[in-house]
Coordinates of C-alpha atoms in Angstrom, one line a residue:
M1 CA -39.6 -78.1 32.7
E2 CA -42.7 -75.5 31.6
P3 CA -43.2 -72.1 32.9
V4 CA -46.2 -71.3 34.7
V5 CA -47.1 -68.6 32.2
S6 CA -46.3 -67.9 28.8
V7 CA -46.7 -64.0 27.9
V8 CA -47.3 -63.6 24.0
I9 CA -46.1 -60.2 22.7
P10 CA -47.0 -59.7 19.4
M11 CA -44.7 -56.6 18.1
F12 CA -45.0 -54.2 14.7
N13 CA -42.7 -51.0 15.0
A14 CA -42.6 -50.9 18.6
A15 CA -39.3 -50.1 19.3
A16 CA -39.8 -46.9 21.5
T17 CA -41.9 -49.2 23.9
V18 CA -41.4 -52.8 23.9
G19 CA -38.5 -52.6 26.1
E20 CA -40.7 -50.9 28.9
T21 CA -43.3 -53.8 28.2
I22 CA -40.7 -56.6 28.8
G23 CA -39.5 -54.4 31.6
S24 CA -42.7 -54.8 33.4
L25 CA -42.5 -58.5 33.2
R26 CA -39.0 -58.8 34.6
R27 CA -40.3 -56.7 37.4
Q28 CA -42.9 -59.9 38.2
T29 CA -43.2 -61.0 41.8
M30 CA -43.7 -64.5 40.1
S31 CA -40.5 -65.1 38.2
D32 CA -41.5 -68.3 36.6
W33 CA -42.8 -67.1 33.2
E34 CA -41.7 -66.7 29.3
A35 CA -42.1 -64.0 27.0
V36 CA -42.8 -64.8 23.3
V37 CA -42.4 -62.1 21.3
V38 CA -43.4 -62.2 17.8
D39 CA -42.0 -59.3 15.4
D40 CA -44.6 -59.1 12.7
G41 CA -42.5 -57.8 9.9
S42 CA -41.4 -54.6 11.8
R43 CA -39.4 -51.8 10.1
D44 CA -37.7 -50.2 13.0
E45 CA -35.4 -51.5 15.6
G46 CA -37.7 -53.3 17.8
A47 CA -36.2 -57.0 17.3
G48 CA -32.7 -55.6 18.1
V49 CA -34.2 -54.2 21.4
V50 CA -35.8 -57.7 22.2
E51 CA -32.5 -59.4 21.3
D52 CA -30.6 -57.3 23.6
L53 CA -33.0 -58.2 26.3
A54 CA -33.1 -61.9 25.6
G55 CA -29.2 -62.0 25.6
G56 CA -29.3 -61.2 29.5
D57 CA -32.6 -63.1 30.2
G58 CA -33.3 -66.7 29.0
R59 CA -37.2 -66.2 29.6
V60 CA -37.3 -63.9 26.5
R61 CA -37.6 -65.4 23.2
L62 CA -38.1 -63.6 19.8
A63 CA -39.8 -65.1 16.5
R64 CA -40.0 -63.3 13.3
Q65 CA -42.5 -63.5 10.4
E66 CA -43.5 -61.5 7.4
N67 CA -46.2 -58.9 8.2
R68 CA -49.6 -60.8 8.7
G69 CA -51.4 -58.8 11.1
L70 CA -52.0 -58.8 15.0
A71 CA -54.1 -62.1 14.9
A72 CA -51.6 -64.1 13.0
A73 CA -48.8 -62.9 15.4
R74 CA -50.5 -64.2 18.4
N75 CA -51.5 -67.1 17.1
R76 CA -47.7 -67.7 16.1
G77 CA -47.0 -67.0 19.7
L78 CA -49.7 -69.6 20.9
E79 CA -47.9 -72.3 18.7
L80 CA -44.4 -71.5 20.7
A81 CA -45.8 -71.2 24.0
A82 CA -44.8 -74.0 26.7
G83 CA -46.8 -72.4 29.7
R84 CA -49.4 -73.8 31.8
Y85 CA -51.1 -70.6 31.2
V86 CA -51.1 -68.4 28.5
A87 CA -51.4 -64.2 28.9
F88 CA -51.3 -61.7 26.0
L89 CA -49.4 -58.5 26.3
D90 CA -49.4 -55.8 23.5
A91 CA -45.8 -54.2 22.9
D92 CA -47.1 -50.9 24.5
D93 CA -48.7 -52.2 27.4
W94 CA -47.7 -52.9 30.9
L95 CA -48.3 -55.4 33.5
A96 CA -48.4 -54.6 37.2
P97 CA -45.4 -56.0 39.2
E98 CA -47.9 -58.2 41.1
G99 CA -50.1 -59.0 37.8
L100 CA -49.2 -62.6 37.1
E101 CA -49.1 -63.7 40.4
R102 CA -52.4 -62.3 41.4
L103 CA -54.0 -64.0 38.2
V104 CA -52.7 -67.2 38.5
D105 CA -53.4 -67.1 42.1
G106 CA -57.1 -66.4 41.3
A107 CA -57.6 -68.8 38.7
E108 CA -56.2 -71.7 41.0
R109 CA -57.8 -70.8 44.0
C110 CA -61.5 -70.9 42.4
R111 CA -60.3 -73.8 39.9
C112 CA -61.2 -71.6 37.1
D113 CA -59.7 -72.0 33.6
G114 CA -58.5 -68.5 33.6
A115 CA -58.6 -65.3 35.7
C116 CA -59.2 -61.5 34.6
G117 CA -58.5 -58.5 36.9
A118 CA -58.8 -54.7 36.9
Y119 CA -56.6 -52.4 34.5
E120 CA -55.9 -48.8 34.4
L121 CA -55.8 -46.6 31.3
R122 CA -52.8 -44.3 30.5
D123 CA -51.8 -41.8 27.8
E124 CA -49.4 -42.2 25.4
A125 CA -46.6 -41.2 27.6
G126 CA -47.4 -43.4 30.1
R127 CA -49.3 -41.2 32.5
G128 CA -52.6 -42.4 34.3
L129 CA -55.9 -40.8 32.9
G130 CA -57.6 -41.5 36.3
V131 CA -59.5 -44.5 35.2
E132 CA -59.4 -48.0 36.6
V133 CA -61.9 -50.7 34.8
E134 CA -62.8 -53.8 36.7
P135 CA -64.2 -57.1 35.5
P136 CA -67.8 -58.0 36.2
G137 CA -68.3 -59.3 39.6
A138 CA -65.4 -57.6 41.1
G139 CA -65.6 -57.7 44.8
A140 CA -68.1 -60.1 45.4
P141 CA -67.0 -63.6 46.8
G142 CA -66.6 -66.0 44.0
G143 CA -67.0 -63.2 41.2
I144 CA -66.8 -65.4 37.8
V145 CA -66.8 -64.1 34.4
G146 CA -68.4 -66.5 31.7
L147 CA -70.5 -66.5 28.6
D148 CA -73.4 -64.3 30.5
E149 CA -71.4 -61.7 31.3
L150 CA -69.4 -61.4 27.7
L151 CA -72.6 -61.4 25.8
D152 CA -73.2 -57.8 27.0
G153 CA -69.9 -56.6 25.8
N154 CA -66.2 -57.0 26.3
R155 CA -65.3 -57.2 29.9
F156 CA -61.4 -57.3 30.2
A157 CA -58.5 -56.1 28.1
T158 CA -56.5 -58.3 26.5
H159 CA -53.7 -58.1 29.0
S160 CA -55.7 -58.1 32.1
H161 CA -56.4 -61.9 32.2
L162 CA -54.7 -65.3 31.4
V163 CA -56.3 -68.7 30.6
R164 CA -54.9 -72.2 31.0
R165 CA -53.3 -73.3 27.5
D166 CA -55.0 -76.6 27.3
A167 CA -58.4 -74.9 27.7
L168 CA -58.0 -73.2 24.2
R169 CA -58.3 -76.7 22.4
G170 CA -57.0 -75.4 19.4
E171 CA -59.1 -72.0 19.3
R172 CA -57.0 -69.4 17.9
F173 CA -57.9 -65.5 17.0
D174 CA -59.6 -64.8 13.9
G175 CA -58.1 -62.1 11.8
A176 CA -61.6 -61.4 10.3
Y177 CA -62.8 -59.6 13.4
R178 CA -60.4 -56.8 13.0
G179 CA -59.9 -54.8 16.1
V180 CA -61.8 -57.2 18.3
E181 CA -60.0 -60.4 17.6
D182 CA -59.5 -61.2 21.5
F183 CA -63.1 -60.6 22.2
D184 CA -64.3 -62.9 19.4
L185 CA -61.9 -65.6 20.9
W186 CA -63.2 -65.0 24.4
L187 CA -66.7 -65.4 23.3
R188 CA -65.7 -68.6 21.9
L189 CA -63.9 -69.9 24.9
A190 CA -66.9 -68.8 27.0
G191 CA -69.4 -70.7 24.6
R192 CA -67.5 -74.1 25.4
G193 CA -67.7 -73.2 29.2
V194 CA -64.4 -71.5 29.9
R195 CA -64.7 -69.4 33.0
W196 CA -62.5 -66.6 34.4
A197 CA -62.2 -66.0 38.1
T198 CA -62.1 -62.1 38.9
V199 CA -59.2 -60.4 40.7
D200 CA -60.1 -57.1 42.4
E201 CA -56.9 -55.5 42.1
V202 CA -55.1 -53.7 39.1
V203 CA -53.1 -56.2 37.2
G204 CA -52.1 -54.0 34.1
A205 CA -52.2 -50.7 32.1
Y206 CA -53.4 -50.2 28.9
R207 CA -52.0 -47.2 26.8
V208 CA -54.5 -45.1 24.7
R209 CA -53.2 -44.0 21.7
R210 CA -54.3 -41.2 19.3
G211 CA -54.8 -42.5 15.6
S212 CA -54.4 -46.4 16.7
M213 CA -56.6 -49.2 14.8
S214 CA -59.0 -48.9 17.5
K215 CA -59.9 -45.3 16.6
N216 CA -61.4 -46.7 13.5
P217 CA -65.1 -46.7 14.7
G218 CA -66.8 -47.7 11.9
M219 CA -64.6 -50.8 11.6
M220 CA -64.5 -51.5 15.2
C221 CA -68.5 -51.3 15.6
A222 CA -69.2 -53.9 12.4
S223 CA -66.6 -56.3 13.8
A224 CA -68.0 -56.0 17.5
A225 CA -71.6 -56.4 16.3
A226 CA -70.6 -59.6 14.1
A227 CA -68.8 -60.9 17.1
V228 CA -71.6 -60.7 19.3
T229 CA -74.1 -61.8 16.7
A230 CA -72.2 -64.9 15.9
A231 CA -72.1 -65.7 19.7
Y232 CA -75.5 -65.3 20.3
E233 CA -76.3 -67.6 17.3
R234 CA -73.7 -70.3 18.4
A235 CA -75.5 -70.1 22.1
R236 CA -78.8 -70.8 20.7
R237 CA -77.7 -73.8 18.6
D238 CA -76.2 -75.4 21.9
A239 CA -78.2 -77.1 24.3
P240 CA -80.4 -74.6 26.3
R241 CA -78.7 -73.0 29.5
A242 CA -80.5 -72.6 32.4
G243 CA -81.4 -68.9 33.1
L244 CA -79.3 -67.6 30.2
D245 CA -81.3 -64.9 28.1
L246 CA -80.6 -65.3 24.7
G247 CA -83.4 -63.3 23.4
E248 CA -83.5 -60.7 20.7
G249 CA -84.1 -58.0 23.2
R250 CA -80.7 -58.5 25.0
L251 CA -78.9 -58.8 21.7
R252 CA -80.3 -55.4 20.3
R253 CA -79.4 -53.8 23.8
A254 CA -75.9 -55.1 23.6
L255 CA -75.4 -54.0 20.0
A256 CA -76.9 -50.6 20.6
G257 CA -74.7 -49.9 23.6
Q258 CA -71.8 -50.9 21.4
A259 CA -72.8 -48.9 18.5
L260 CA -73.5 -45.6 20.6
L261 CA -69.8 -45.3 21.9
Y262 CA -68.5 -46.0 18.2
A263 CA -70.6 -43.5 17.0
T264 CA -69.8 -40.9 19.4
M265 CA -66.2 -41.6 18.8
A266 CA -67.0 -40.9 15.0
A267 CA -68.8 -38.0 16.1
L268 CA -65.5 -36.6 17.6
G269 CA -63.4 -37.6 14.7
G270 CA -61.9 -41.2 14.5
D271 CA -58.5 -39.3 13.6
G272 CA -57.6 -38.5 16.9
G273 CA -60.2 -35.7 17.2
R274 CA -58.4 -33.5 14.8
S275 CA -61.3 -33.0 12.4
G276 CA -64.1 -33.2 15.1
G277 CA -67.8 -32.8 14.1
G278 CA -68.5 -36.0 12.1
A279 CA -72.5 -36.0 13.2
D280 CA -73.6 -37.3 9.6
A281 CA -70.9 -40.4 10.0
A282 CA -71.9 -40.9 13.4
A283 CA -75.5 -41.1 12.5
A284 CA -74.9 -43.4 9.5
L285 CA -73.0 -46.0 11.9
Y286 CA -75.6 -45.8 14.7
G287 CA -78.6 -46.0 12.2
R288 CA -77.0 -49.3 10.9
V289 CA -76.4 -50.9 14.0
G290 CA -77.8 -49.2 17.3
A291 CA -81.2 -47.6 16.2
V292 CA -83.4 -49.9 17.5
E293 CA -82.9 -48.6 21.3
R294 CA -83.7 -45.0 22.3
V295 CA -80.7 -43.0 24.0
S296 CA -80.9 -42.0 27.5
A297 CA -79.2 -38.5 28.5
V298 CA -77.0 -40.6 31.2
A299 CA -76.0 -43.4 28.4
A300 CA -75.4 -40.2 25.8
A301 CA -73.3 -38.7 28.5
R302 CA -71.3 -41.7 29.5
A303 CA -70.4 -42.5 26.2
G304 CA -69.4 -39.1 25.4
C305 CA -67.0 -39.2 28.1
W306 CA -65.5 -42.7 27.0
A307 CA -65.2 -41.4 23.6
V308 CA -63.3 -38.2 24.5
M309 CA -60.9 -40.0 26.4
L310 CA -60.2 -42.9 23.6
V311 CA -60.3 -40.5 20.7
H312 CA -58.1 -37.6 22.4
A313 CA -55.8 -39.8 24.5
R314 CA -56.4 -37.3 27.3
P315 CA -58.7 -37.6 30.6
A316 CA -62.2 -36.3 29.3
R317 CA -62.3 -33.7 32.0
E318 CA -59.2 -32.1 30.9
V319 CA -60.6 -32.0 27.3
L320 CA -64.0 -31.0 27.7
L321 CA -63.2 -28.2 30.4
D322 CA -60.3 -26.7 28.3
P323 CA -61.3 -23.1 27.4
A324 CA -59.2 -23.0 24.5
D325 CA -60.4 -26.2 22.6
G326 CA -64.0 -26.3 22.0
V327 CA -63.9 -28.8 19.1
A328 CA -65.1 -31.9 21.4
R329 CA -67.8 -29.9 23.0
A330 CA -69.3 -28.8 19.9
A331 CA -69.1 -32.1 18.3
L332 CA -70.8 -33.6 21.2
A333 CA -73.7 -31.0 21.1
A334 CA -74.2 -31.5 17.6
W335 CA -74.3 -35.6 17.8
W336 CA -76.7 -35.4 20.6
S337 CA -79.1 -32.9 18.6
R338 CA -78.9 -35.1 15.9
L339 CA -79.7 -38.1 17.6
A340 CA -82.9 -36.4 19.1
G341 CA -83.7 -35.2 15.2
E342 CA -83.3 -38.5 14.0
G343 CA -86.0 -39.7 16.8
W344 CA -83.3 -41.9 18.4
A345 CA -83.8 -39.9 21.8
E346 CA -86.1 -37.4 23.7
R347 CA -86.2 -33.9 21.8
D348 CA -84.4 -32.4 25.0
L349 CA -81.6 -34.9 24.8
A350 CA -78.7 -32.3 24.1
G351 CA -79.5 -30.5 27.2
A352 CA -80.1 -33.3 29.4
A353 CA -76.9 -35.3 28.2
A354 CA -74.8 -31.9 28.8
R355 CA -76.2 -31.6 32.5
A356 CA -75.6 -35.5 33.0
L357 CA -72.1 -35.1 31.5
A358 CA -70.8 -32.9 34.4
E359 CA -71.3 -35.7 37.0
E360 CA -69.7 -38.2 34.3
L361 CA -66.7 -35.9 34.5
V362 CA -66.1 -36.7 38.2
E363 CA -63.5 -39.5 37.9
P364 CA -63.6 -42.1 40.7
A365 CA -60.2 -41.6 41.7
A366 CA -60.9 -37.7 42.2
A367 CA -63.9 -38.6 44.6
A368 CA -61.8 -40.9 46.6
E369 CA -59.0 -38.6 46.8
A370 CA -61.3 -35.8 48.1
M371 CA -63.1 -38.2 50.8
L372 CA -59.5 -39.1 52.0
D373 CA -58.4 -35.5 52.4
R374 CA -61.4 -34.5 54.4
A375 CA -60.9 -37.5 56.3
G376 CA -57.2 -36.8 57.0
Q377 CA -58.0 -33.1 58.0
W378 CA -60.6 -34.7 60.5
A379 CA -58.1 -37.1 61.8
A380 CA -55.7 -34.5 62.3
R381 CA -57.9 -32.1 64.3
A382 CA -59.5 -34.8 66.5
G383 CA -56.2 -36.7 67.2
G384 CA -57.0 -39.9 65.1
G385 CA -54.8 -42.5 64.4
G386 CA -55.3 -42.3 60.4
S387 CA -57.2 -45.1 60.0
V388 CA -60.6 -45.4 58.1
T389 CA -63.7 -47.9 57.9
V390 CA -64.9 -48.0 54.3
V391 CA -68.8 -48.9 54.4
G392 CA -69.9 -50.6 51.1
F393 CA -67.6 -52.5 49.0
G394 CA -69.0 -51.9 45.7
R395 CA -66.9 -50.2 43.1
N396 CA -66.6 -47.1 44.9
G397 CA -65.6 -48.7 47.9
R398 CA -63.0 -50.7 46.2
V399 CA -61.5 -47.3 44.7
V400 CA -61.4 -45.6 48.0
T401 CA -59.8 -48.7 49.6
R402 CA -57.1 -48.8 47.0
H403 CA -56.3 -45.1 47.5
A404 CA -56.4 -45.2 51.4
A405 CA -53.9 -48.1 51.2
R406 CA -51.7 -46.3 48.8
R407 CA -51.8 -43.6 51.7
G408 CA -50.8 -45.8 54.0
M409 CA -53.9 -45.7 56.2
K410 CA -55.0 -48.6 58.2
V411 CA -58.4 -50.0 56.4
R412 CA -61.5 -51.7 57.6
V413 CA -64.3 -52.8 55.4
R414 CA -67.9 -53.5 56.0
D415 CA -70.1 -54.8 53.9
D416 CA -73.4 -57.0 54.2
R417 CA -72.7 -59.0 51.2
L418 CA -69.3 -59.8 52.7
P419 CA -68.8 -62.4 55.7
A420 CA -67.2 -60.9 58.6
G421 CA -63.9 -62.3 59.7
T422 CA -62.8 -62.5 56.0
E423 CA -60.8 -60.3 54.0
A424 CA -61.4 -58.0 51.1
L425 CA -58.3 -56.7 49.1
G426 CA -56.3 -57.9 51.8
W427 CA -58.3 -55.5 54.6
P428 CA -60.3 -57.3 57.4
V429 CA -64.1 -57.3 56.7
E430 CA -66.0 -56.4 60.2
P431 CA -69.7 -56.7 61.0
M432 CA -71.8 -54.2 60.0
G433 CA -73.4 -53.6 63.4
A434 CA -70.1 -53.8 65.4
P435 CA -68.8 -50.6 67.2
I436 CA -66.6 -48.4 65.0
D437 CA -63.2 -47.2 66.5
P438 CA -64.0 -43.5 67.7
E439 CA -60.3 -42.7 66.2
S440 CA -61.4 -44.1 62.6
A441 CA -63.0 -41.9 59.9
V442 CA -66.0 -43.4 58.3
L443 CA -66.4 -43.4 54.3
I444 CA -69.7 -44.4 53.2
T445 CA -69.2 -45.1 49.7
P446 CA -72.4 -46.4 47.7
T447 CA -74.1 -43.6 45.5
D448 CA -77.3 -44.5 47.4
D449 CA -76.3 -44.2 51.0
A450 CA -79.3 -42.6 52.9
A451 CA -80.0 -45.9 54.6
L452 CA -76.3 -46.7 55.5
A453 CA -75.9 -43.1 56.9
E454 CA -79.0 -43.7 59.2
R455 CA -77.5 -47.3 60.5
I456 CA -74.4 -45.6 61.5
G457 CA -76.0 -42.8 63.0
P458 CA -74.7 -39.3 64.2
R459 CA -71.0 -39.5 64.7
A460 CA -68.2 -37.2 64.0
G461 CA -65.9 -38.0 61.1
V462 CA -68.3 -39.4 58.6
F463 CA -67.9 -38.8 55.1
R464 CA -70.0 -39.7 51.8
W465 CA -69.3 -40.5 48.4
S466 CA -72.7 -39.2 47.2
V467 CA -71.9 -35.7 48.9
E468 CA -68.4 -35.5 47.5
R469 CA -69.2 -36.5 44.2
A470 CA -72.2 -34.1 44.0
R471 CA -69.7 -31.3 45.1
L472 CA -67.3 -32.1 42.5
G473 CA -69.9 -32.4 40.0
E474 CA -71.2 -28.9 40.8
T475 CA -68.0 -27.5 40.4
A476 CA -67.7 -29.2 37.0
A477 CA -71.2 -28.3 36.1
A478 CA -70.4 -24.6 36.5
A479 CA -67.4 -24.7 34.5
L480 CA -68.9 -26.6 31.7
S481 CA -71.9 -24.3 31.6
R482 CA -69.8 -21.4 30.7
L483 CA -68.1 -23.2 27.9
W484 CA -70.9 -25.4 26.6
P485 CA -72.3 -24.3 22.9
A486 CA -75.5 -22.3 22.8
E487 CA -78.3 -24.6 21.4
R488 CA -79.1 -23.5 17.7
E489 CA -82.8 -22.7 17.2

């Protein structure tokens, strides 16, 4: 009898991590899975680790081949897979205990070909980096990811989704797209009409490693640009799709957004940040792909935060606010000045981006925890029952809800987009205009919250995401301003 899910695990010299990866599978709440581990010519003891695990669990299988690369290893796994769905898990990543169950439930609930969920980023030692990445449409009833969403860029990690095996219809990973083989495959599937249901919960964790293949920004940028351009060309050849923008403007914006991130990684030094200061390499990369779009201060700051985290495998806040290490700060300042000097941004980009950077350093998890700390203190003084009413169920609201649940708080949700009487992340949705329990703290989570605050009216125990984020941002700005390199004349 076929398993529900075949999990394909390509492995190359992963003896130190593959046991933990398979362990995350064995802790799944859904037991009907198989793991197909493909050893791609490893030179360490990884195969022995897998064989030991397979000896005690018949759901784990090992296949071996000469070293042929990641795409070939995944394709070999697909040939051997027998499950109704296939999922992909690298040999140094994890699935959350309910990951497979949530993804399968999501796909079957909306009758989609697959499902994708949120995932968290961790460092090389497995510690959380304070970042959870959600798929587009998360939180909205019936949220779906298809071609329209993927044309703007890759929206889910390899291991944060699954797809029906019969929906592949012979499609395989293409090794020509080094570093983005998975993105290319999702684009081809989406172009054929495959759709993924969105799952709000975190379903897995991605390990950010210094010096991994994804830290070769030039190669990654070229591959991603080729994959996206090919997807637009295929879609334009197909019958016109109602409401689907396939214009050159959208393609340029997509390519420029990808190029800005990879160029910023090049500026920081693609070798894990040890060299730093690669403004010349960054300018050459961005000039080839992204120079058609002018860079805003917010876009530069956001790319800076992500690039620092990906290159250093540490939280951007930790790196950029470290008084003893100014390499990343100097590299960003030089790169932003170079962007302005090339005419790709306004002349004051460096200063404006540095100011925007402080707010980007406020991690959503930190803002959520600060709000909940204040709500808890209020409840203790007021004799409240430890419950919270989360107003707004966008990205911020979902982060707050998850953190409140981890604290054991009783959560209620209100959002005009959600029908009252339903559930969001398992919590009851109340009508926006219904009376609020006087013992419940109210957490207003949208960034633009003035109208919501007015609707709720004066009331004790109201806490606003915008206020908390601004307060944390001011603290970060003060620290960053003391450390930021002076601009050169």
